[in-house]
XYZ file of C-alpha atoms in Angstrom:
652
model
C -12.144 26.385 -47.377
C -12.860 24.093 -44.026
C -12.585 25.935 -40.856
C -9.256 25.318 -39.181
C -9.399 23.499 -35.811
C -9.687 25.812 -32.397
C -7.893 24.253 -28.968
C -10.946 22.745 -27.538
C -10.748 21.472 -23.581
C -7.695 19.851 -22.706
C -8.984 16.798 -22.094
C -10.303 15.879 -25.949
C -8.862 17.083 -29.320
C -9.648 20.915 -31.096
C -12.798 21.258 -32.408
C -13.848 23.994 -35.620
C -15.633 26.916 -33.980
C -15.979 30.183 -35.780
C -14.150 32.330 -33.005
C -11.177 31.262 -35.051
C -8.183 29.129 -34.209
C -5.910 29.585 -31.116
C -2.884 27.877 -31.681
C -1.101 29.058 -28.705
C -3.837 27.253 -26.609
C -2.470 23.697 -27.716
C 1.169 24.751 -26.343
C -0.092 25.552 -23.493
C -2.385 21.822 -23.260
C 1.060 20.498 -24.339
C 3.063 22.328 -21.300
C 0.084 21.369 -18.943
C 0.230 17.481 -19.867
C 4.322 17.836 -20.105
C 4.310 19.353 -16.611
C 2.066 16.053 -14.952
C 4.432 13.461 -16.840
C 7.459 15.025 -15.592
C 6.036 14.967 -11.996
C 5.063 11.063 -12.016
C 8.514 10.046 -14.020
C 10.658 8.563 -11.063
C 13.489 9.731 -12.256
C 13.061 13.206 -13.079
C 12.424 16.069 -10.866
C 9.992 18.773 -11.428
C 8.476 19.318 -8.233
C 5.183 21.454 -9.048
C 4.512 19.222 -12.292
C 0.974 18.122 -11.150
C 0.345 21.905 -11.427
C -0.071 21.248 -15.110
C -3.546 19.855 -13.983
C -4.542 22.824 -12.487
C -3.377 24.588 -15.858
C -5.792 22.689 -17.639
C -8.821 23.066 -15.392
C -8.332 26.810 -16.077
C -8.005 25.928 -19.525
C -11.107 24.017 -19.583
C -13.404 26.689 -18.008
C -11.927 29.505 -20.484
C -12.744 27.367 -23.521
C -16.009 25.658 -22.271
C -17.779 28.709 -21.214
C -16.437 31.087 -24.226
C -18.221 28.330 -26.540
C -21.007 28.214 -24.639
C -21.353 31.987 -24.974
C -20.521 31.894 -28.843
C -23.804 29.129 -29.098
C -25.878 31.421 -27.172
C -25.220 34.532 -28.585
C -25.470 32.784 -32.184
C -28.547 30.960 -31.531
C -30.130 31.956 -28.288
C -29.341 29.120 -26.991
C -27.575 25.932 -26.270
C -28.653 22.449 -27.644
C -27.212 20.376 -24.097
C -27.688 17.510 -26.622
C -25.504 18.561 -29.537
C -22.712 19.405 -26.505
C -23.102 16.361 -24.726
C -23.036 13.905 -27.909
C -19.644 16.238 -28.814
C -18.206 15.483 -25.257
C -19.105 11.639 -25.184
C -17.566 11.142 -28.624
C -14.531 13.014 -27.801
C -13.879 11.198 -24.690
C -15.391 8.001 -24.257
C -14.635 5.894 -26.535
C -10.352 6.462 -25.890
C -11.075 5.887 -22.306
C -12.749 2.411 -22.783
C -9.618 1.547 -24.424
C -7.724 2.238 -21.969
C -9.892 0.931 -19.076
C -9.393 -2.532 -20.859
C -6.190 -2.512 -21.057
C -6.066 -1.021 -17.752
C -8.049 -4.430 -16.621
C -5.734 -6.906 -18.629
C -2.678 -6.348 -17.572
C -3.686 -5.122 -13.864
C -4.932 -8.717 -14.021
C -1.842 -10.269 -15.605
C 0.877 -8.622 -13.684
C -0.863 -6.469 -10.814
C -0.024 -6.924 -7.395
C -2.733 -7.953 -4.762
C -3.685 -4.227 -4.033
C -4.269 -3.431 -7.264
C -6.463 -6.026 -8.331
C -8.177 -5.440 -5.223
C -9.138 -1.743 -6.288
C -9.670 -2.840 -9.850
C -13.428 -3.182 -9.669
C -14.373 0.097 -7.691
C -11.846 2.161 -9.538
C -13.385 0.895 -13.243
C -16.531 1.660 -11.652
C -16.133 5.213 -10.604
C -14.044 5.502 -14.058
C -17.512 4.879 -15.833
C -19.250 7.029 -14.160
C -16.506 9.849 -13.830
C -16.373 9.867 -10.080
C -12.924 8.998 -9.447
C -12.076 11.764 -7.370
C -15.028 10.937 -4.815
C -13.693 7.368 -4.999
C -10.149 8.439 -3.774
C -11.331 10.698 -1.269
C -13.524 7.543 0.253
C -10.858 5.225 -0.029
C -8.332 8.278 1.699
C -5.606 7.869 -1.507
C -3.091 10.298 -1.458
C -2.413 11.914 -5.205
C 1.403 12.664 -3.959
C 1.779 9.249 -2.301
C 4.148 7.682 -4.491
C 5.620 4.912 -1.976
C 2.722 2.351 -1.358
C 0.885 0.268 -4.260
C 0.054 2.633 -7.034
C -3.715 2.865 -8.764
C -3.487 2.644 -12.674
C -6.280 4.364 -12.526
C -5.751 6.838 -9.658
C -4.854 9.828 -12.590
C -8.956 9.824 -13.570
C -9.615 11.795 -10.921
C -9.418 15.153 -12.899
C -11.090 14.030 -15.666
C -13.793 13.147 -13.474
C -14.093 16.501 -12.230
C -13.897 18.111 -15.295
C -16.788 15.637 -16.825
C -18.712 16.655 -13.936
C -18.555 20.094 -14.881
C -18.945 19.690 -18.230
C -22.224 17.764 -17.346
C -23.671 20.918 -14.613
C -22.072 24.313 -15.787
C -24.340 24.607 -19.613
C -27.306 24.372 -17.266
C -26.158 27.280 -15.221
C -25.084 29.010 -18.280
C -28.790 28.381 -19.956
C -30.413 29.426 -16.425
C -28.311 32.499 -16.165
C -28.172 33.991 -19.586
C -31.967 33.591 -19.625
C -31.872 36.344 -17.422
C -28.633 38.380 -17.643
C -25.555 38.380 -18.422
C -24.998 39.825 -15.281
C -26.077 37.410 -13.208
C -23.987 34.369 -15.093
C -20.490 36.857 -13.877
C -22.221 37.453 -10.472
C -23.243 33.217 -10.137
C -19.839 32.786 -11.284
C -17.764 34.872 -8.426
C -19.719 33.052 -5.984
C -19.192 29.585 -6.605
C -15.248 30.256 -6.928
C -14.989 32.146 -3.715
C -17.001 29.349 -1.927
C -14.917 26.968 -3.749
C -12.000 28.745 -2.639
C -13.372 28.540 1.091
C -14.591 25.167 1.275
C -10.656 24.037 0.050
C -9.545 26.035 3.306
C -11.922 24.655 5.424
C -11.043 21.083 4.340
C -7.514 21.594 5.051
C -8.156 23.341 8.104
C -10.250 19.704 9.454
C -6.894 18.008 8.820
C -8.053 15.943 5.535
C -5.977 16.846 2.259
C -7.083 14.489 0.272
C -10.409 16.246 0.211
C -9.874 19.415 -0.151
C -7.202 18.218 -3.468
C -9.734 15.748 -4.936
C -13.262 17.525 -4.209
C -15.387 18.772 -7.116
C -16.282 21.293 -4.664
C -12.912 22.429 -3.586
C -10.795 22.324 -7.021
C -14.342 23.852 -9.102
C -12.739 27.702 -8.555
C -10.001 26.594 -11.149
C -12.525 25.893 -13.792
C -14.496 29.017 -12.583
C -11.694 31.356 -12.873
C -11.314 30.066 -16.606
C -14.936 31.026 -16.988
C -14.596 34.546 -15.009
C -12.323 34.856 -17.560
C -14.055 33.995 -20.826
C -17.034 36.261 -18.997
C -15.004 38.912 -19.569
C -12.159 38.374 -22.435
C -13.103 35.743 -24.324
C -12.878 37.827 -28.063
C -9.832 39.775 -26.742
C -6.848 39.229 -28.868
C -3.994 41.071 -26.735
C -1.503 42.467 -29.155
C 1.320 44.777 -29.208
C 4.650 45.877 -27.503
C 3.149 46.517 -24.250
C 2.018 42.186 -24.032
C 5.788 41.999 -24.205
C 6.763 42.398 -20.415
C 3.654 40.874 -19.138
C 4.254 38.044 -21.499
C 7.726 37.415 -20.649
C 6.648 37.404 -17.170
C 3.899 34.805 -16.916
C 5.917 32.487 -18.611
C 8.548 32.620 -16.338
C 5.568 32.389 -13.162
C 4.464 29.392 -14.779
C 7.878 27.573 -15.570
C 8.571 28.418 -11.919
C 6.172 27.068 -10.109
C 6.724 23.887 -12.136
C 10.293 23.794 -10.993
C 10.319 24.938 -7.703
C 6.875 24.242 -6.156
C 6.817 21.143 -3.990
C 3.706 19.210 -3.770
C 3.763 19.452 0.416
C 3.658 23.099 0.269
C 0.629 23.593 2.519
C 0.236 26.847 1.281
C -0.880 25.793 -2.044
C -4.077 25.079 -0.125
C -4.533 28.760 1.164
C -4.056 30.747 -1.667
C -1.232 29.118 -3.469
C -4.117 27.386 -6.025
C -5.901 30.263 -6.639
C -2.797 32.527 -7.300
C -1.557 29.767 -9.880
C -5.292 29.688 -11.537
C -5.125 33.606 -12.061
C -1.533 33.591 -13.106
C -2.651 30.648 -16.146
C -5.843 32.746 -17.106
C -3.645 35.739 -17.829
C -1.401 33.342 -20.019
C -4.023 31.907 -21.385
C -5.550 35.517 -22.340
C -2.252 36.394 -23.777
C -1.993 32.601 -26.027
C -4.874 33.753 -27.606
C -3.735 37.039 -29.248
C -0.481 37.811 -31.407
C 2.226 37.885 -28.131
C 4.953 36.420 -27.185
C 3.104 34.059 -25.297
C 1.652 32.797 -28.450
C 4.507 32.905 -30.430
C 5.906 30.358 -28.353
C 3.498 27.830 -27.605
C 2.896 28.206 -31.197
C 5.744 25.728 -32.130
C 4.920 22.691 -34.398
C 5.930 20.039 -32.020
C 3.957 22.101 -28.833
C 1.190 22.066 -31.000
C 1.120 18.477 -31.878
C 2.151 17.355 -28.558
C -1.323 19.735 -27.757
C -3.448 17.740 -29.543
C -2.340 14.357 -28.347
C -2.783 16.079 -24.904
C -5.802 14.104 -23.665
C -4.964 10.382 -25.173
C -1.182 11.457 -23.752
C -2.965 12.035 -20.327
C -4.659 8.557 -20.188
C -1.926 6.238 -20.987
C 1.264 7.803 -19.044
C 0.255 6.853 -15.658
C -1.101 3.604 -15.907
C 2.693 3.414 -18.158
C 4.389 4.657 -15.304
C 2.558 2.473 -12.822
C 3.453 -0.789 -14.636
C 6.644 -0.488 -17.108
C 8.845 0.409 -14.086
C 12.619 0.203 -14.246
C 12.922 -3.457 -12.073
C 10.387 -4.732 -13.908
C 12.093 -3.905 -17.305
C 15.607 -5.233 -15.560
C 16.994 -2.334 -16.077
C 20.366 -1.452 -14.192
C 20.064 1.275 -11.035
C 22.451 3.642 -12.758
C 22.226 6.835 -14.580
C 22.118 4.957 -17.978
C 19.434 2.270 -16.501
C 17.180 5.507 -15.315
C 17.604 7.401 -18.942
C 16.710 4.282 -20.558
C 13.618 3.701 -18.240
C 12.517 7.853 -19.371
C 12.904 6.702 -22.805
C 10.775 3.676 -22.794
C 8.466 4.847 -20.680
C 8.064 8.015 -23.101
C 8.073 5.822 -26.463
C 5.151 3.764 -24.753
C 3.175 6.792 -24.052
C 3.274 8.370 -27.230
C 2.919 5.438 -29.205
C -0.300 4.421 -27.169
C -1.940 7.942 -27.452
C -0.990 7.866 -31.480
C -2.701 4.403 -31.782
C -5.482 6.174 -29.376
C -5.860 8.918 -31.859
C -5.851 7.157 -35.126
C -7.723 4.281 -34.437
C -10.252 5.253 -31.774
C -10.636 8.927 -31.500
C -10.513 10.293 -35.171
C -13.358 7.124 -36.147
C -15.877 7.801 -33.186
C -15.320 12.251 -34.065
C -16.785 11.282 -37.805
C -19.645 8.363 -36.708
C -23.118 9.446 -36.291
C -23.895 7.774 -32.925
C -26.953 9.294 -31.216
C -26.944 10.223 -27.165
C -28.849 7.305 -26.799
C -27.032 4.882 -28.318
C -23.627 5.817 -27.102
C -24.974 6.002 -23.659
C -26.169 2.275 -23.767
C -23.141 1.352 -25.300
C -20.762 3.009 -22.628
C -23.249 1.553 -20.439
C -22.723 -1.597 -21.390
C -19.041 -1.330 -21.739
C -18.372 -0.362 -18.367
C -20.719 -3.601 -17.216
C -18.663 -6.035 -18.920
C -15.480 -4.626 -17.368
C -16.578 -4.245 -13.733
C -17.565 -7.797 -14.066
C -13.902 -9.230 -15.524
C -12.894 -7.507 -12.610
C -14.449 -8.867 -9.728
C -13.711 -12.009 -10.882
C -9.993 -10.923 -10.558
C -10.062 -9.572 -8.065
C -8.533 -11.411 -5.049
C -9.657 -13.112 -1.898
C -10.956 -10.855 1.337
C -8.689 -13.009 2.985
C -6.084 -11.118 1.622
C -7.277 -7.814 1.027
C -7.766 -7.013 4.990
C -5.095 -4.273 5.116
C -7.008 -2.832 2.410
C -10.315 -2.408 4.457
C -9.247 -1.735 7.458
C -6.537 0.621 6.252
C -9.398 3.339 4.777
C -10.465 3.245 8.757
C -7.389 3.853 9.728
C -6.244 6.223 7.834
C -9.381 8.580 8.052
C -9.120 8.048 12.308
C -5.854 9.790 13.231
C -8.329 13.161 14.877
C -10.851 10.424 16.366
C -8.476 8.328 18.000
C -6.259 10.883 19.868
C -9.482 12.785 21.006
C -10.594 9.242 22.662
C -9.745 9.707 26.245
C -8.383 6.857 27.645
C -10.428 4.296 29.978
C -8.656 4.591 33.204
C -10.224 1.594 34.354
C -8.831 -0.672 31.728
C -5.599 -1.843 30.616
C -4.188 -0.261 27.694
C -2.511 -1.938 24.872
C -1.633 0.487 21.390
C -0.716 -0.969 18.313
C 1.551 1.036 15.848
C 3.368 -0.017 12.579
C 2.338 -0.316 8.990
C -0.026 -2.266 6.856
C 1.411 -5.789 8.579
C 0.552 -4.016 12.000
C -3.200 -3.116 10.905
C -3.737 -6.517 10.148
C -2.250 -7.962 13.283
C -3.923 -5.153 15.163
C -7.491 -7.077 13.734
C -6.718 -10.459 15.416
C -5.262 -8.782 18.793
C -8.727 -7.216 18.989
C -10.758 -10.707 18.493
C -8.634 -12.725 21.097
C -7.591 -10.867 23.613
C -9.716 -10.301 26.764
C -11.879 -7.735 26.425
C -11.036 -5.939 29.667
C -7.837 -4.784 27.602
C -8.530 -1.726 25.922
C -6.284 -1.417 22.312
C -5.677 1.583 20.764
C -4.791 1.383 16.808
C -2.129 3.725 15.563
C -0.828 2.101 12.316
C -0.861 3.803 8.977
C -0.761 2.252 5.612
C 2.938 2.767 3.751
C 4.613 4.015 6.800
C 8.808 3.458 7.204
C 10.752 4.096 10.532
C 13.675 5.482 8.051
C 13.056 8.419 6.613
C 15.456 9.340 3.604
C 15.550 12.279 0.686
C 15.042 9.384 -2.216
C 14.185 6.073 -1.724
C 13.034 2.709 -3.768
C 9.290 2.525 -3.574
C 6.986 -0.276 -3.401
C 7.249 -1.447 -7.338
C 11.145 -1.056 -7.759
C 11.578 2.844 -9.073
C 13.070 5.392 -7.300
C 10.354 8.166 -5.542
C 11.927 11.934 -4.999
C 10.668 11.826 -1.241
C 10.752 8.760 1.008
C 8.738 10.492 3.539
C 5.264 8.567 3.357
C 4.702 9.293 6.352
C 7.196 12.062 8.046
C 5.086 12.680 11.483
C 4.804 9.168 12.526
C 7.154 9.946 15.857
C 5.108 13.326 16.354
C 1.554 11.046 15.429
C 2.960 8.413 17.730
C 3.778 11.309 20.283
C 0.557 12.390 20.950
C -1.104 9.050 20.585
C 1.064 7.812 24.230
C 0.696 11.437 25.510
C -3.134 11.187 25.186
C -3.721 7.588 26.023
C -0.619 6.404 28.730
C -0.688 2.649 27.345
C 0.629 0.087 29.296
C 2.028 -1.631 27.123
C 3.304 -0.632 23.476
C 3.226 -3.492 19.899
C 5.192 -1.823 17.361
C 5.486 -3.773 14.390
C 6.768 -2.265 10.865
C 6.535 -4.227 7.823
C 8.715 -4.322 4.167
C 9.343 -0.212 4.136
C 12.358 -0.246 5.912
C 14.156 -3.257 3.209
C 14.119 -0.892 0.347
C 17.251 0.501 -0.338
C 17.690 4.271 0.559
C 19.816 7.198 -0.976
C 21.109 10.050 1.242
C 23.173 11.429 -1.764
C 26.028 9.489 -1.904
C 24.376 6.617 -4.053
C 21.974 3.445 -2.903
C 22.468 1.732 0.361
C 20.289 -1.285 1.912
C 20.173 -3.364 5.143
C 23.873 -4.298 5.756
C 25.511 -1.155 4.361
C 27.179 1.007 6.896
C 25.007 4.764 6.336
C 21.798 2.324 6.029
C 22.057 0.761 9.267
C 23.350 3.423 11.365
C 20.371 5.455 10.425
C 18.362 2.715 10.813
C 19.314 2.755 14.497
C 18.505 6.600 15.073
C 15.909 6.061 13.413
C 14.449 3.350 16.091
C 16.064 4.509 18.865
C 14.545 7.661 18.435
C 10.807 5.956 18.012
C 11.453 3.365 21.184
C 12.152 6.538 22.910
C 8.487 8.102 21.568
C 6.787 5.089 22.570
C 8.690 4.699 26.375
C 7.794 8.404 26.880
C 5.390 7.632 29.391
C 6.975 4.376 31.419
C 5.340 1.799 29.119
C 6.995 -1.365 28.128
C 7.472 -1.673 24.104
C 7.516 -4.885 22.877
C 8.977 -4.763 19.426
C 8.547 -7.348 17.199
C 10.982 -8.871 14.293
C 10.231 -7.844 10.670
C 9.005 -10.787 9.393
C 10.325 -12.553 6.280
C 8.247 -11.303 3.064
C 7.744 -13.637 -0.188
C 5.593 -12.607 -3.437
C 2.160 -12.489 -3.931
C 0.107 -14.388 -6.617
C 1.491 -12.570 -9.916
C 4.579 -10.886 -8.691
C 7.720 -10.766 -9.156
C 10.018 -11.139 -6.177
C 11.724 -7.647 -5.546
C 14.495 -6.092 -2.686
C 11.566 -6.887 0.183
C 11.500 -10.161 -0.411
C 15.756 -10.596 0.276
C 15.661 -12.824 4.033
C 18.771 -11.315 4.252
C 17.722 -8.191 4.476
C 14.988 -8.814 6.819
C 17.407 -10.693 9.236
C 20.090 -7.437 9.222
C 16.768 -5.404 10.060
C 15.792 -7.839 13.178
C 19.701 -7.777 14.343
C 19.414 -4.014 14.658
C 15.981 -4.121 16.100
C 17.240 -6.356 18.630
C 20.632 -4.063 19.251
C 18.029 -0.863 19.517
C 15.867 -2.489 22.585
C 19.139 -3.712 24.316
C 20.288 -0.322 24.218
C 17.319 0.861 25.659
C 16.889 -1.019 28.469
C 20.713 -0.149 29.399
C 19.503 3.677 29.464
C 17.404 3.371 32.736
C 17.070 0.608 35.548
C 14.109 -0.803 34.738
C 12.865 -3.066 31.446
C 11.363 -0.451 29.029
C 11.512 -2.830 25.980
C 11.607 -6.582 25.032
C 11.754 -8.475 21.700
C 9.596 -10.817 20.436
C 10.589 -12.678 17.318
C 8.165 -12.779 14.544
C 10.714 -12.998 12.096
C 11.477 -16.677 13.745
C 8.124 -18.212 13.150
C 7.814 -16.910 9.452
C 10.862 -17.700 8.143
C 11.681 -21.076 9.465
C 13.193 -22.292 6.053
C 12.177 -20.325 4.175
C 8.630 -18.230 3.946
C 6.385 -19.513 6.038
C 3.093 -20.764 4.394
C 0.904 -21.608 7.233
C 0.799 -22.532 10.670
C -1.604 -24.185 12.831
C -3.001 -24.967 9.321
C -4.282 -21.752 8.389
C -2.614 -20.120 5.253
C -1.619 -17.103 7.101
C -0.539 -14.392 4.831
C -1.620 -15.237 1.455
C -0.297 -12.251 -0.404
C 2.936 -13.054 1.521
C 3.185 -9.571 2.999
C -0.462 -9.431 5.049
C -2.148 -11.676 7.861
C -5.631 -12.664 6.757
C -8.537 -12.747 9.053
C -7.741 -16.045 10.094
C -4.247 -15.615 9.937
C -4.083 -12.533 12.064
C -5.744 -14.450 15.019
C -3.158 -17.373 14.827
C -0.607 -14.723 14.623
C -2.325 -12.829 17.843
C -2.782 -15.703 20.205
C 1.134 -16.756 19.208
C 1.963 -12.814 20.016
C -0.249 -13.244 23.275
C 1.585 -16.978 24.309
C 5.172 -15.055 23.941
C 4.945 -11.470 25.502
C 6.780 -11.270 28.452
C 5.268 -11.488 32.252
C 6.059 -8.094 32.746
C 3.739 -6.935 29.800
C 1.057 -9.492 30.280
C 1.041 -8.338 34.231
C 1.122 -4.621 32.578
C -2.341 -5.868 30.964
C -3.887 -7.968 33.704
C -3.278 -10.920 31.780
C -2.242 -14.477 33.530
C 1.825 -15.605 33.626
C 2.497 -18.257 31.356
């Protein structure tokens, strides 16, 4: 009789090995991938579902280390060639199919930011460095409010593959001397990784802590330590009942109640979860309540598909939104959206397994041919992505946004030059692009400080419509913007502040009584309170605040019209901005704020395509490089004389 299949790493189907079948581990893989899918589903609430990735990490470290130990015990060595060839056959074909489909779909219906990021995303996916690419571009895993990359989820597979590349070498080197050496090296590496996570968080960069291979390796290494001590342990008996119940309840509680914004997770929480996960994994390997629960046939089948499910669920979530599918914004519509995305995900996962993964697992392709073929596929995909990418003029927000998001601490730490007038520009990505133009055309004696950030809205809410039309569980994309701007005002004491907010405040919100949009009483009241608070922050040190009215927006190339393109909404927000300026000015003896009507020149009988012969907003939202200078010249000419005087500019 052929040996049964055992659960291997959570990123690949199971493999026959001498240690026998562990069906409970297939069920744990199912829980992990279902948790991640639920966390990413906009119409569900599973706050801690992202911890499914951590469960995957611990399980990978446990299983891979155990299999390496078994091979070394049987043969006295580990065949790196065979190990890496097996990994390649299991992982690369399915990933290649996913990348090809993402390339086609993004080219056809992706927004400007998605098409701009696609070549880099494909290239980093081919070389399994997606996590470092996200770190370099300061993209947050927890940000579901801005434009979503369909390849963002590959960061965790990159960490695992980097582990698979290095870890067998470490195991071989250590076991050539002693098992105790391997235990010591593993423990030291895990403690170092835990320390690095806390260190980088202390430096104010959670994306670095979350995505880094060095900062996340401890989960894999804790799993490896579990294999070193308990690989052949098969718990059983009544004594395991209490431990099993507690372990399963702990996993369920973590998935349901831990929130992605809980910073204590970076200071020991992820470590604690890794040890809980390891305990459950060991219990699932024996004859316990955990193994019985996790061995349910449905869970085992889902676990067998877990790699393909993980690959396909995120791009489907990005592109198959409720709005794109024209589903009503009702409970029935939300349920329909969930059902459609689940059907698509399981369907694509099944096709991937049956048509691609099974065939390549049986193939006899060697390492060299497989590697050459993989690089060839990658080169073709990246080449086509470069052809589909938008021009540089429409992607200025992407390029300067990465620089801005990394510069908070540097900006706050830079002292003001008291000999020069100071201009502070704040807002979202639209303000970022305008900032670029102002720096090019203003008198160089004026010192400019940039305080804008991508994806910022003035209006915070527990539930908000996202960039792609779906609803996010948390609309606080940058909940500390007033705190940050207050610190900037205190540090820089600017003479003039310019604020420009883009489309984020045009989306509907929900404070518990149903969706409301600009023009609805609740929305208008909340927005008025928000802008009043922001204007008080910006004017706290006596600066004159220039409020640019929110402009009109137009769908970019290949983009469908959405709520943000509703001119009536933009007009309503502009009126609320004018009212807020009047209210602030009535609160004191001097003029603290002025309106500059950007909306009037961007909504002249509809969306204004060009100005001064320049296509200034080619993506319908942001100013191009040339367009930002056109807008900046208009802005400086439109400033009231009081603001021009503060900046040392001649009166108009």
